[in-house]
């Protein structure tokens, strides 16, 4: 049982960071980005009290905000540096986008629900994140006009190898994506060998909502 005085937002965040560290998210820059991003801003009112929990939570349009551990692990796996131009597919709440924006130079993010896109844009503005560029559309096609990218992160499960996206990666770039058709997928990292090929690594099992084709129809 935790003492009541431990339950300040700072203490909750400290616990979350400690937990991520113990699960293998050890990159200091990634942990700092998570620590400085108010996750409660990205969760629906109903779940604000659970914003510091290490769990995925429901957001609008039947989607989810990813679990902090997965956000940390994927951000770390992407091997970002301050000069990276990153493409993110699946803006959702914008939480992962906000973390990326603190680790990279520019973040291009694509979402197929207009509602989610608009809400996320409001949060980026509120947080003063000026290096995020949003697009409403089908992220499965990437963002050809802005390609090639140094890094690509997909935050919805691709049914198979994300060929169109791999084509938009620089020769020595890195792409991280959940791959699989079932409820459990494999988080896979593709690292360009500089000659048009890729080294492929399976990282862990994950559960993401599927990457769907086309844009969502909304009332
Ligand atoms: N990174 C998000 C997680 C969002 S869940 C966060 O931190 O909150 C995955 C998101 O991918 C959903 O919002 C879903 O609508 C979106 N998505 C699914 N298929 C897509 C596609 N083809 N193009 C763009 N976005 C897609």
Short mmCIF file of C-alpha atoms and ligand atoms in Angstrom, two decimals:
data_model
loop_
_atom_site.label_atom_id
_atom_site.label_comp_id
_atom_site.label_asym_id
_atom_site.label_seq_id
_atom_site.Cartn_x
_atom_site.Cartn_y
_atom_site.Cartn_z
CA UNK A 1 0.00 0.00 0.00
CA UNK A 2 1.26 3.46 -0.79
CA UNK A 3 1.15 6.33 1.69
CA UNK A 4 -1.34 9.10 0.84
CA UNK A 5 1.44 11.71 0.71
CA UNK A 6 3.08 9.71 -2.07
CA UNK A 7 0.18 10.29 -4.42
CA UNK A 8 1.07 13.73 -5.69
CA UNK A 9 1.34 13.93 -9.48
CA UNK A 10 5.13 14.12 -9.08
CA UNK A 11 5.21 10.95 -7.00
CA UNK A 12 2.94 9.16 -9.47
CA UNK A 13 5.18 10.19 -12.33
CA UNK A 14 8.30 9.10 -10.42
CA UNK A 15 6.70 5.67 -9.90
CA UNK A 16 5.80 5.41 -13.57
CA UNK A 17 9.35 6.28 -14.65
CA UNK A 18 10.82 3.77 -12.18
CA UNK A 19 8.51 1.10 -13.58
CA UNK A 20 9.50 1.86 -17.18
CA UNK A 21 13.17 1.71 -16.23
CA UNK A 22 12.74 -1.67 -14.57
CA UNK A 23 11.07 -2.96 -17.74
CA UNK A 24 14.02 -1.92 -19.89
CA UNK A 25 13.26 1.63 -20.99
CA UNK A 26 16.62 3.05 -19.95
CA UNK A 27 17.31 5.75 -22.55
CA UNK A 28 17.64 8.93 -20.48
CA UNK A 29 16.31 11.20 -23.23
CA UNK A 30 13.24 9.04 -23.72
CA UNK A 31 12.55 8.93 -19.98
CA UNK A 32 12.96 12.70 -19.77
CA UNK A 33 10.54 13.21 -22.67
CA UNK A 34 7.95 11.02 -20.92
CA UNK A 35 8.52 12.78 -17.60
CA UNK A 36 7.96 16.21 -19.15
CA UNK A 37 4.79 15.28 -21.07
CA UNK A 38 1.49 15.63 -19.17
CA UNK A 39 -0.29 12.40 -20.20
CA UNK A 40 -3.49 13.57 -18.44
CA UNK A 41 -3.86 16.12 -21.24
CA UNK A 42 -4.20 13.26 -23.74
CA UNK A 43 -6.72 11.08 -21.88
CA UNK A 44 -10.51 11.57 -21.80
CA UNK A 45 -11.95 13.25 -18.70
CA UNK A 46 -13.22 9.90 -17.41
CA UNK A 47 -9.71 8.42 -17.26
CA UNK A 48 -7.64 11.41 -16.10
CA UNK A 49 -6.99 9.82 -12.71
CA UNK A 50 -5.46 6.84 -14.46
CA UNK A 51 -3.19 8.90 -16.71
CA UNK A 52 -0.10 7.93 -14.71
CA UNK A 53 -0.88 4.23 -14.77
CA UNK A 54 1.21 2.12 -17.09
CA UNK A 55 -1.76 0.99 -19.15
CA UNK A 56 -3.43 1.74 -22.47
CA UNK A 57 -6.69 3.73 -22.11
CA UNK A 58 -9.68 4.28 -24.40
CA UNK A 59 -9.91 7.52 -26.38
CA UNK A 60 -12.58 8.77 -28.81
CA UNK A 61 -13.54 6.90 -32.02
CA UNK A 62 -12.99 3.50 -30.39
CA UNK A 63 -9.19 3.94 -30.38
CA UNK A 64 -6.62 3.83 -27.57
CA UNK A 65 -3.80 5.88 -26.13
CA UNK A 66 -0.81 3.55 -25.93
CA UNK A 67 0.64 2.21 -22.70
CA UNK A 68 3.58 4.38 -21.49
CA UNK A 69 5.88 1.34 -21.46
CA UNK A 70 5.14 0.68 -25.14
CA UNK A 71 5.55 4.39 -25.99
CA UNK A 72 8.92 4.36 -24.21
CA UNK A 73 10.07 1.12 -25.75
CA UNK A 74 9.09 2.12 -29.30
CA UNK A 75 10.67 5.55 -28.92
CA UNK A 76 13.88 3.96 -27.66
CA UNK A 77 13.85 1.31 -30.41
CA UNK A 78 13.65 4.03 -33.07
CA UNK A 79 17.15 5.31 -32.12
CA UNK A 80 16.22 8.93 -32.68
CA UNK A 81 18.53 11.86 -32.64
CA UNK A 82 17.92 15.57 -32.62
CA UNK A 83 18.32 15.77 -36.42
CA UNK A 84 15.75 13.08 -37.27
CA UNK A 85 12.75 13.75 -39.48
CA UNK A 86 10.17 11.25 -38.32
CA UNK A 87 6.96 9.94 -39.85
CA UNK A 88 4.36 8.62 -37.40
CA UNK A 89 1.31 6.69 -38.58
CA UNK A 90 -1.67 6.77 -36.20
CA UNK A 91 -1.71 10.09 -34.31
CA UNK A 92 -4.58 8.96 -32.01
CA UNK A 93 -4.44 11.15 -28.90
CA UNK A 94 -1.12 12.64 -29.99
CA UNK A 95 0.68 11.38 -26.88
CA UNK A 96 3.32 9.38 -28.76
CA UNK A 97 3.66 12.30 -31.20
CA UNK A 98 4.42 14.67 -28.31
CA UNK A 99 7.13 12.34 -27.03
CA UNK A 100 8.66 12.07 -30.52
CA UNK A 101 8.58 15.85 -30.93
CA UNK A 102 10.90 16.16 -27.93
CA UNK A 103 13.39 13.67 -29.35
CA UNK A 104 13.48 14.60 -33.04
CA UNK A 105 13.73 17.64 -35.30
CA UNK A 106 10.43 17.28 -37.14
CA UNK A 107 7.50 14.90 -36.70
CA UNK A 108 5.03 14.26 -39.52
CA UNK A 109 1.97 12.47 -38.19
CA UNK A 110 -1.01 10.97 -40.06
CA UNK A 111 -4.45 10.03 -38.67
CA UNK A 112 -7.55 8.62 -40.43
CA UNK A 113 -10.10 10.10 -37.96
CA UNK A 114 -10.60 13.83 -38.43
CA UNK A 115 -11.94 14.17 -34.86
CA UNK A 116 -8.81 12.66 -33.33
CA UNK A 117 -6.59 14.73 -35.60
CA UNK A 118 -8.26 17.98 -34.53
CA UNK A 119 -8.16 17.11 -30.83
CA UNK A 120 -4.48 16.19 -31.09
CA UNK A 121 -3.71 19.43 -32.94
CA UNK A 122 -5.30 21.37 -30.06
CA UNK A 123 -3.01 19.58 -27.59
CA UNK A 124 0.14 20.26 -29.65
CA UNK A 125 -0.81 23.92 -29.70
CA UNK A 126 -1.48 24.00 -25.97
CA UNK A 127 1.91 22.42 -25.29
CA UNK A 128 3.69 24.73 -27.72
CA UNK A 129 4.99 21.87 -29.88
CA UNK A 130 5.97 23.69 -33.04
CA UNK A 131 7.81 20.86 -34.81
CA UNK A 132 4.75 18.64 -35.42
CA UNK A 133 3.07 18.57 -38.83
CA UNK A 134 -0.28 16.82 -39.04
CA UNK A 135 -2.19 15.21 -41.90
CA UNK A 136 -5.64 13.70 -42.13
CA UNK A 137 -5.44 10.67 -44.40
CA UNK A 138 -4.55 7.02 -44.87
CA UNK A 139 -1.15 6.56 -43.28
CA UNK A 140 -0.69 3.17 -44.92
CA UNK A 141 0.36 5.16 -47.97
CA UNK A 142 2.86 7.15 -45.93
CA UNK A 143 3.53 10.75 -46.89
CA UNK A 144 5.24 10.55 -50.30
CA UNK A 145 5.62 14.34 -50.71
CA UNK A 146 7.77 14.53 -47.58
CA UNK A 147 9.72 11.27 -48.04
CA UNK A 148 12.33 10.02 -47.44
CA UNK A 149 12.28 9.93 -43.64
CA UNK A 150 15.07 9.12 -41.19
CA UNK A 151 12.65 7.24 -38.97
CA UNK A 152 9.13 5.84 -39.25
CA UNK A 153 6.92 4.69 -36.38
CA UNK A 154 3.61 2.92 -36.94
CA UNK A 155 1.26 2.88 -33.93
CA UNK A 156 -1.44 0.65 -35.44
CA UNK A 157 -0.98 -3.02 -36.37
CA UNK A 158 0.02 -3.61 -39.99
CA UNK A 159 -1.21 -6.94 -41.39
CA UNK A 160 2.13 -7.67 -43.09
CA UNK A 161 5.40 -6.06 -44.14
CA UNK A 162 4.71 -2.29 -44.51
CA UNK A 163 6.20 -2.11 -48.01
CA UNK A 164 4.93 1.36 -48.99
CA UNK A 165 6.38 2.80 -45.78
CA UNK A 166 9.72 0.99 -46.12
CA UNK A 167 10.05 2.64 -49.54
CA UNK A 168 9.78 6.04 -47.84
CA UNK A 169 12.63 5.32 -45.43
CA UNK A 170 16.19 6.58 -46.00
CA UNK A 171 18.71 3.82 -46.85
CA UNK A 172 20.05 3.68 -43.28
CA UNK A 173 16.76 4.59 -41.62
CA UNK A 174 14.81 2.75 -38.93
CA UNK A 175 11.13 1.73 -38.95
CA UNK A 176 9.31 0.31 -35.93
CA UNK A 177 5.84 -1.22 -36.33
CA UNK A 178 3.53 -3.81 -34.79
CA UNK A 179 3.07 -6.52 -37.43
CA UNK A 180 0.30 -9.11 -37.42
CA UNK A 181 -3.37 -9.74 -38.11
CA UNK A 182 -4.46 -11.18 -34.77
CA UNK A 183 -5.14 -9.57 -31.36
CA UNK A 184 -1.45 -10.01 -30.47
CA UNK A 185 1.20 -8.74 -32.86
CA UNK A 186 4.99 -8.64 -32.98
CA UNK A 187 6.76 -5.33 -32.57
CA UNK A 188 9.26 -5.40 -35.42
CA UNK A 189 12.23 -3.13 -36.16
CA UNK A 190 13.55 -2.72 -39.71
CA UNK A 191 17.00 -1.16 -39.95
CA UNK A 192 18.20 -0.12 -43.39
CA UNK A 193 21.59 -1.59 -44.38
CA UNK A 194 22.36 1.39 -46.60
CA UNK A 195 22.13 -0.75 -49.74
CA UNK A 196 18.38 -1.14 -50.08
CA UNK A 197 18.05 -4.11 -47.71
CA UNK A 198 16.91 -4.35 -44.10
CA UNK A 199 17.94 -6.05 -40.92
CA UNK A 200 14.73 -7.25 -39.27
CA UNK A 201 14.38 -7.76 -35.50
CA UNK A 202 11.38 -8.97 -33.51
CA UNK A 203 11.26 -7.05 -30.22
CA UNK A 204 8.22 -8.07 -28.15
CA UNK A 205 4.57 -9.09 -28.37
CA UNK A 206 2.16 -6.13 -28.41
CA UNK A 207 -1.57 -5.39 -28.76
CA UNK A 208 -2.50 -2.57 -31.10
CA UNK A 209 -5.67 -1.55 -32.89
CA UNK A 210 -5.44 -2.46 -36.59
CA UNK A 211 -4.07 -0.22 -39.32
CA UNK A 212 -7.13 0.26 -41.52
CA UNK A 213 -7.34 1.30 -45.16
CA UNK A 214 -8.79 4.63 -46.25
CA UNK A 215 -10.02 7.45 -44.03
CA UNK A 216 -12.75 6.92 -41.43
CA UNK A 217 -16.29 8.05 -42.20
CA UNK A 218 -17.58 10.17 -39.34
CA UNK A 219 -21.09 11.51 -38.77
N1 LIG B 1 0.00 6.79 -30.89
C1 LIG B 1 -1.34 6.88 -30.41
C2 LIG B 1 -2.01 5.53 -30.45
C3 LIG B 1 -3.22 5.60 -31.26
S1 LIG B 1 -4.04 4.08 -31.60
C4 LIG B 1 -1.40 7.51 -29.04
O1 LIG B 1 -0.36 7.65 -28.41
O2 LIG B 1 -2.49 7.92 -28.62
C5 LIG B 1 -3.78 3.95 -33.34
C6 LIG B 1 -4.28 5.07 -34.19
O3 LIG B 1 -4.00 4.71 -35.54
C7 LIG B 1 -5.79 5.28 -34.12
O4 LIG B 1 -6.06 6.61 -33.81
C8 LIG B 1 -6.28 4.93 -35.52
O5 LIG B 1 -7.38 5.71 -35.96
C9 LIG B 1 -5.04 5.21 -36.34
N2 LIG B 1 -4.99 4.54 -37.64
C10 LIG B 1 -5.37 3.27 -37.98
N3 LIG B 1 -5.17 3.03 -39.28
C11 LIG B 1 -4.67 4.19 -39.81
C12 LIG B 1 -4.26 4.60 -41.12
N4 LIG B 1 -4.33 3.77 -42.17
N5 LIG B 1 -3.82 5.84 -41.29
C13 LIG B 1 -3.74 6.71 -40.25
N6 LIG B 1 -4.09 6.40 -38.99
C14 LIG B 1 -4.55 5.15 -38.76
#
